[in-house]
mmCIF file of C-alpha atoms in Angstrom:
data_model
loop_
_atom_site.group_PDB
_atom_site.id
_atom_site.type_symbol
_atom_site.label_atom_id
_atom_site.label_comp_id
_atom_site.label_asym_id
_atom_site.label_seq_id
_atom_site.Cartn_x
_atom_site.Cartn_y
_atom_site.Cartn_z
ATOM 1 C CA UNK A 642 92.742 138.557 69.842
ATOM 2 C CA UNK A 643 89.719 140.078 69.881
ATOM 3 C CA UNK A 644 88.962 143.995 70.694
ATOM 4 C CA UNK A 645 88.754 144.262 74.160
ATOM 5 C CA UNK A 646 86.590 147.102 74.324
ATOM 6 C CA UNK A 647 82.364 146.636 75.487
ATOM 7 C CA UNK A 648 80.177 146.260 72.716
ATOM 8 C CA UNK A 649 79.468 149.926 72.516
ATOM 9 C CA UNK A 650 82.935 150.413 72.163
ATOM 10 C CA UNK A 651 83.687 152.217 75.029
ATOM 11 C CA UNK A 652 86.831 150.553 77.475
ATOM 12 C CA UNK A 653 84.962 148.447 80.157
ATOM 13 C CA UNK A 654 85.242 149.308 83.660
ATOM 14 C CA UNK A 655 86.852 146.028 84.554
ATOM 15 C CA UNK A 656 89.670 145.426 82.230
ATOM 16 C CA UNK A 657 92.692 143.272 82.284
ATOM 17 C CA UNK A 658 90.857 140.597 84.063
ATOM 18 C CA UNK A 659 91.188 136.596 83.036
ATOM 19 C CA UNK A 660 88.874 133.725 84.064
ATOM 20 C CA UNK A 661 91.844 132.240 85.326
ATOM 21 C CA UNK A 662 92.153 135.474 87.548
ATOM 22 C CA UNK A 663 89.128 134.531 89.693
ATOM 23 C CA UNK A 664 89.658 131.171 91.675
ATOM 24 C CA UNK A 665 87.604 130.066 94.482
ATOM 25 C CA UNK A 666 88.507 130.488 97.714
ATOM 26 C CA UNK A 667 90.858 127.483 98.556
ATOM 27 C CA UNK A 668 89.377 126.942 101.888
ATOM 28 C CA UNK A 669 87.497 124.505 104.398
ATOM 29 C CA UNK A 670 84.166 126.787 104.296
ATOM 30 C CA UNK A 671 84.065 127.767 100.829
ATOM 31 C CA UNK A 672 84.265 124.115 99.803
ATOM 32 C CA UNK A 673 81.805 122.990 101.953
ATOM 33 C CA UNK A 674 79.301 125.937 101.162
ATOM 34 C CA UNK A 675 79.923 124.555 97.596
ATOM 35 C CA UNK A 676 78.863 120.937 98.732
ATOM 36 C CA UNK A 677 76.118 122.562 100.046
ATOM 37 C CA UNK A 678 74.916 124.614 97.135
ATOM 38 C CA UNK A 679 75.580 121.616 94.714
ATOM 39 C CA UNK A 680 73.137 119.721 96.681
ATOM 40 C CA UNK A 681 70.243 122.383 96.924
ATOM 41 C CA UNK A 682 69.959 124.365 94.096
ATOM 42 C CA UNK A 683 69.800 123.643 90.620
ATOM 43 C CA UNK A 684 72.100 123.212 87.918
ATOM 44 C CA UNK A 685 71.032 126.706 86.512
ATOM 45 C CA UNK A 686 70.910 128.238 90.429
ATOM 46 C CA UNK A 687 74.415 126.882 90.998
ATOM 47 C CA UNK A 688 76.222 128.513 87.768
ATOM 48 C CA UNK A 689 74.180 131.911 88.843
ATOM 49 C CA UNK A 690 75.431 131.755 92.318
ATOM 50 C CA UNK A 691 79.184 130.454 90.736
ATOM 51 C CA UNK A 692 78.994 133.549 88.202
ATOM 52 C CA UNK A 693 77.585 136.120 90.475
ATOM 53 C CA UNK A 694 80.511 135.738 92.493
ATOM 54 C CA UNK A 695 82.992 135.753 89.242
ATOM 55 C CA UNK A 696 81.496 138.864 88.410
ATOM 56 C CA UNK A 697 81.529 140.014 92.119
ATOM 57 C CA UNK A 698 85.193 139.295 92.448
ATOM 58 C CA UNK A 699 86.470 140.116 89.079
ATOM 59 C CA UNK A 700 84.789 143.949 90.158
ATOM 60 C CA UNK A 701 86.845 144.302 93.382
ATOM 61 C CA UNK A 702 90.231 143.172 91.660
ATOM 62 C CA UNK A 703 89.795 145.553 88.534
ATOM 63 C CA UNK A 704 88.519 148.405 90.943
ATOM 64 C CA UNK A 705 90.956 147.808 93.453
ATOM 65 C CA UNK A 706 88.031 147.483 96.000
ATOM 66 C CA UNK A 707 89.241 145.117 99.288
ATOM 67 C CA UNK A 708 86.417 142.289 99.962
ATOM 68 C CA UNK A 709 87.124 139.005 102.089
ATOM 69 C CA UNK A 710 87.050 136.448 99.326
ATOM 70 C CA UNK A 711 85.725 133.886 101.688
ATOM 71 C CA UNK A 712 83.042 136.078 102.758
ATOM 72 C CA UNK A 713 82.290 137.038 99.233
ATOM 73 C CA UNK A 714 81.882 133.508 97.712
ATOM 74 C CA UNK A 715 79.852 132.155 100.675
ATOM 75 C CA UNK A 716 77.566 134.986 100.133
ATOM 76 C CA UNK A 717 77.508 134.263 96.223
ATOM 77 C CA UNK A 718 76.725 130.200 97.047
ATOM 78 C CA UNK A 719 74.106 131.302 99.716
ATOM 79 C CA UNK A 720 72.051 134.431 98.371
ATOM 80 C CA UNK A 721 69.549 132.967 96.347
ATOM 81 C CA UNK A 722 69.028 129.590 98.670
ATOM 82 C CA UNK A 723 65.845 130.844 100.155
ATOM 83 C CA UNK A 724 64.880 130.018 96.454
ATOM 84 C CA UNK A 725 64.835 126.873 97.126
ATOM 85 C CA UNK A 726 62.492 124.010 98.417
ATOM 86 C CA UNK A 727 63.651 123.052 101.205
ATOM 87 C CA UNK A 728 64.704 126.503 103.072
ATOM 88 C CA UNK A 729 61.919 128.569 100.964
ATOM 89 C CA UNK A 730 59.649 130.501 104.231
ATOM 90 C CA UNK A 731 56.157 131.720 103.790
ATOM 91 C CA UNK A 732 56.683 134.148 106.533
ATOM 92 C CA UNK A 733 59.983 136.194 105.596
ATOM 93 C CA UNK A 734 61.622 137.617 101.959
ATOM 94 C CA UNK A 735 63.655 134.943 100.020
ATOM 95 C CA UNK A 736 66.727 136.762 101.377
ATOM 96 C CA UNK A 737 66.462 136.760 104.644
ATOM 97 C CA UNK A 738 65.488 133.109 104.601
ATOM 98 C CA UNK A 739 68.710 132.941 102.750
ATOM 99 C CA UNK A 740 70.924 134.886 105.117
ATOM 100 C CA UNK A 741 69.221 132.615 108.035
ATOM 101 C CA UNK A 742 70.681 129.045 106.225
ATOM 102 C CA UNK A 743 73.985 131.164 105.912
ATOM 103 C CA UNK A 744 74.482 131.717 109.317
ATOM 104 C CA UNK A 745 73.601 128.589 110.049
ATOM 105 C CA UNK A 746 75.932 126.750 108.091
ATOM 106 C CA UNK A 747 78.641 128.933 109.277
ATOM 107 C CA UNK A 748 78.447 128.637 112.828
ATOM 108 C CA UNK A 749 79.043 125.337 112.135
ATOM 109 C CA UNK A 750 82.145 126.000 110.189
ATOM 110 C CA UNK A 751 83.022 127.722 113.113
ATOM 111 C CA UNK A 752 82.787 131.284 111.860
ATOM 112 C CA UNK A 753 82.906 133.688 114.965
ATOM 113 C CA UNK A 754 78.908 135.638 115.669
ATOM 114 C CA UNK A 755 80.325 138.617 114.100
ATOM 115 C CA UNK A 756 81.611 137.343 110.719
ATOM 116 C CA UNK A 757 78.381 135.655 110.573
ATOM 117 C CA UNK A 758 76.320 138.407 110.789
ATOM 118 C CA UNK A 759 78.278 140.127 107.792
ATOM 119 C CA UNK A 760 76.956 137.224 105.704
ATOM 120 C CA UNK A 761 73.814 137.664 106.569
ATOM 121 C CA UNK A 762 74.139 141.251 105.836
ATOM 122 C CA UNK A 763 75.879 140.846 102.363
ATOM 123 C CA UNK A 764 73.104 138.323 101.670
ATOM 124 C CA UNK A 765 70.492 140.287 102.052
ATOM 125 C CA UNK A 766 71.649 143.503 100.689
ATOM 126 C CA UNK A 767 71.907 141.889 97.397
ATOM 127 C CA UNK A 768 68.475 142.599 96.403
ATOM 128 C CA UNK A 769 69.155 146.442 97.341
ATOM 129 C CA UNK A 770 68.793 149.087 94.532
ATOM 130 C CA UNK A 771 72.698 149.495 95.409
ATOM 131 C CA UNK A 772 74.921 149.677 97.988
ATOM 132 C CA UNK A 773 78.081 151.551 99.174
ATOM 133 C CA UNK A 774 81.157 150.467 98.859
ATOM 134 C CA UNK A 775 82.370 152.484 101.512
ATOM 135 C CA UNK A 776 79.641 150.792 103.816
ATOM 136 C CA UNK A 777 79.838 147.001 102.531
ATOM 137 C CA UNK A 778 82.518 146.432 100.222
ATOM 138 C CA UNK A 779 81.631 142.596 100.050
ATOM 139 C CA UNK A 780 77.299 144.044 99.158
ATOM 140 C CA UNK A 781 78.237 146.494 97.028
ATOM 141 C CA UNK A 782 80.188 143.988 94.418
ATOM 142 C CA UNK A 783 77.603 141.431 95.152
ATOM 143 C CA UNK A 784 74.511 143.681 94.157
ATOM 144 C CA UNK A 785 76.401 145.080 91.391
ATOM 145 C CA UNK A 786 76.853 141.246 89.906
ATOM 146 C CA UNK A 787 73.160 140.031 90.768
ATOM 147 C CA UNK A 788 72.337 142.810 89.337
ATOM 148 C CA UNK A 789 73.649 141.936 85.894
ATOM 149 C CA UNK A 790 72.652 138.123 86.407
ATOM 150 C CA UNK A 791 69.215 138.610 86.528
ATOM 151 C CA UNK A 792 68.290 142.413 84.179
ATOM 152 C CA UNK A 793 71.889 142.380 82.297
ATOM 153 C CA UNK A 794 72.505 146.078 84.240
ATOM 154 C CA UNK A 795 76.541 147.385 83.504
ATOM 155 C CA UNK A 796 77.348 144.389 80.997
ATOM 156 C CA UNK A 797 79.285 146.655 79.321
ATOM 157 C CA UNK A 798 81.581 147.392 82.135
ATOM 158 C CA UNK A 799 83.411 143.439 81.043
ATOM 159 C CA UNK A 800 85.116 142.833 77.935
ATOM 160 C CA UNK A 801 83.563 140.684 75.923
ATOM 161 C CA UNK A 802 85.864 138.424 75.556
ATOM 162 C CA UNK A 803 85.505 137.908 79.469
ATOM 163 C CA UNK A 804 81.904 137.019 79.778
ATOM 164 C CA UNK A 805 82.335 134.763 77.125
ATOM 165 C CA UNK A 806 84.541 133.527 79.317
ATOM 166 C CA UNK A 807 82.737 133.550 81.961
ATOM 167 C CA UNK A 808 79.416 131.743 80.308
ATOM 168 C CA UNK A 809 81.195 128.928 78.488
ATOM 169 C CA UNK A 810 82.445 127.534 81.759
ATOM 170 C CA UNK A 811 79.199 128.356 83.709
ATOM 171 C CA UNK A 812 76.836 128.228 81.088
ATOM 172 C CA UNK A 813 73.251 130.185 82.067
ATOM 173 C CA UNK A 814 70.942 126.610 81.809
ATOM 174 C CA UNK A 815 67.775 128.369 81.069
ATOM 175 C CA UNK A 816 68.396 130.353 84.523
ATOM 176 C CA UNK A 817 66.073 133.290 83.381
ATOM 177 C CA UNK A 818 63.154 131.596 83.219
ATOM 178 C CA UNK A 819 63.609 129.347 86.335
ATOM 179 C CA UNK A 820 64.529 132.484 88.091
ATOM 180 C CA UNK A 821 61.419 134.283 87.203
ATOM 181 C CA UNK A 822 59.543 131.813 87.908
ATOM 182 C CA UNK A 823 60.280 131.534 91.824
ATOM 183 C CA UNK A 824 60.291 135.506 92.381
ATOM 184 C CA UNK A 825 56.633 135.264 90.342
ATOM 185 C CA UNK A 826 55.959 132.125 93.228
ATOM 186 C CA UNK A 827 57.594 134.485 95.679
ATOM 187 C CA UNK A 828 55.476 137.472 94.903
ATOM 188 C CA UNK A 829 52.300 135.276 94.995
ATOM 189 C CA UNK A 830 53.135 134.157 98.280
ATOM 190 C CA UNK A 831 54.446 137.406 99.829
ATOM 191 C CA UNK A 832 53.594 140.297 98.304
ATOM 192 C CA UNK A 833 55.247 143.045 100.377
ATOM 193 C CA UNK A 834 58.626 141.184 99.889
ATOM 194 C CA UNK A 835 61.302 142.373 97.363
ATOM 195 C CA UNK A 836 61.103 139.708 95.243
ATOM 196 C CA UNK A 837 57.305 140.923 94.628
ATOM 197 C CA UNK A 838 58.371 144.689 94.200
ATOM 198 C CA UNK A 839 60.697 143.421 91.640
ATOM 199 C CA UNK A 840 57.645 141.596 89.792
ATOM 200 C CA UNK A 841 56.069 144.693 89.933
ATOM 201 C CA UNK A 842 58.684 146.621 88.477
ATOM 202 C CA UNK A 843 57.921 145.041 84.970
ATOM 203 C CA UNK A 844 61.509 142.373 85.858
ATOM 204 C CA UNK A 845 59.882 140.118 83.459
ATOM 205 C CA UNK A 846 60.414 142.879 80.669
ATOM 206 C CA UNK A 847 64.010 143.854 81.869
ATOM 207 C CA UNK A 848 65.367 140.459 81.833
ATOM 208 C CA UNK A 849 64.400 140.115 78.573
ATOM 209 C CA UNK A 850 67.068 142.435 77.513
ATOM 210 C CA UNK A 851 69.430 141.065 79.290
ATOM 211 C CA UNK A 852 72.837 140.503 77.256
ATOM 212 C CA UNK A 853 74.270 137.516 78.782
ATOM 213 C CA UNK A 854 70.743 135.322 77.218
ATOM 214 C CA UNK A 855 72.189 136.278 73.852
ATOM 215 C CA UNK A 856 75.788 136.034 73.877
ATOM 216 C CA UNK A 857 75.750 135.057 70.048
ATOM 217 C CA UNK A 858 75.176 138.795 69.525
ATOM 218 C CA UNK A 859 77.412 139.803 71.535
ATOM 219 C CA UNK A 860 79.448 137.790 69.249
ATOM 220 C CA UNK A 861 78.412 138.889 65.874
ATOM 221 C CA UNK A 862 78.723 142.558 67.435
ATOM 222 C CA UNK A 863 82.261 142.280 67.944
#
């Protein structure tokens, strides 16, 4: 077996954590929301939105942080669909528009108004510089694995071994440059949104570090 430490050999913050660990949800909603994503996004959105909420939920159970998995995994499948075509708005950030098709879809699952404004909530709090766990369990972990989707921030905190793992059964599909090249659309379009402070904020630069685009180093590091 391989060393389990992070590639700068320090223990990772989630440890003892499988692939195998992290299921989906096995219910009504999260299948459907998965129907749903399949059908809208890309190949390369879908295995972000699938990872993000590996990442997500592999957090919580190492940390021993409580999240509704449901909850979670919706909010994984939904948070970048304002992304795409069809539910893309000219008028609000890519979030929000996301949040709105969340809470959509939900009501018709039948998800009570205020589980559906948690979504929403989780949704958009995703493109926050960070939230508290104490506030928003289900935002915090969600951030926290966008977060290292898109700029590779706290790879280190999984084993290697895991997000190797993790990116031979959801394999990244070129997702960096699609994804830079709808917040670079989005911060065309609407430049006091987040997606154009991130622009801004050099993101082209950070995600060019990003780990997870270079896992055979990761390999060769080990």
């Amino acid at each position: 077996m391989r060393d389990q430490r992070s590639t700068n050999g320090v223990e990772p913050a989630v440890a003892g954590i499988a692939l195998s660990d992290v299921p989906a949800p096995d219910t009504a909603a999260s299948s459907a929301a998965l129907g749903v994503a399949s059908a809208y996004h890309s190949p390369a959105l879908l295995n972000h939105s699938v990872r993000s909420y590996i990442w997500a939920a592999a957090r919580a159970m190492a940390q021993g942080i409580s999240v509704d998995s449901e909850l979670l995994y919706v909010a994984a499948l939904f948070h970048d669909m304002g992304l795409v075509r069809e539910f893309d708005s000219h008028t609000v950030p890519f979030e929000v528009a996301g949040s709105d098709v969340a809470r959509v879809f939900t009501a018709g699952a039948g998800w009570p108004a205020e589980r559906r404004r948690r979504l929403a909530e989780v949704i958009v709090r995703h493109m926050w510089p960070e939230v508290d766990v104490s506030m928003d369990p289900e935002g915090h972990v969600l951030c926290k694995a966008t977060a290292l989707e898109v700029v590779g921030r706290n790879a280190d905190d999984f084993a290697p071994d895991f997000r190797a793992a993790v990116l031979e059964r959801h394999p990244r599909l070129g997702f960096a440059t699609e994804f830079l090249t709808c917040f670079q659309d989005q911060a065309a379009r609407k430049p006091d949104s987040s997606a154009a402070g991130a622009v801004r904020s050099s993101l082209e630069t950070r995600m060019a570090g990003n780990p997870l685009d270079a896992p055979e180093q990761s390999a060769d590091s080990q």
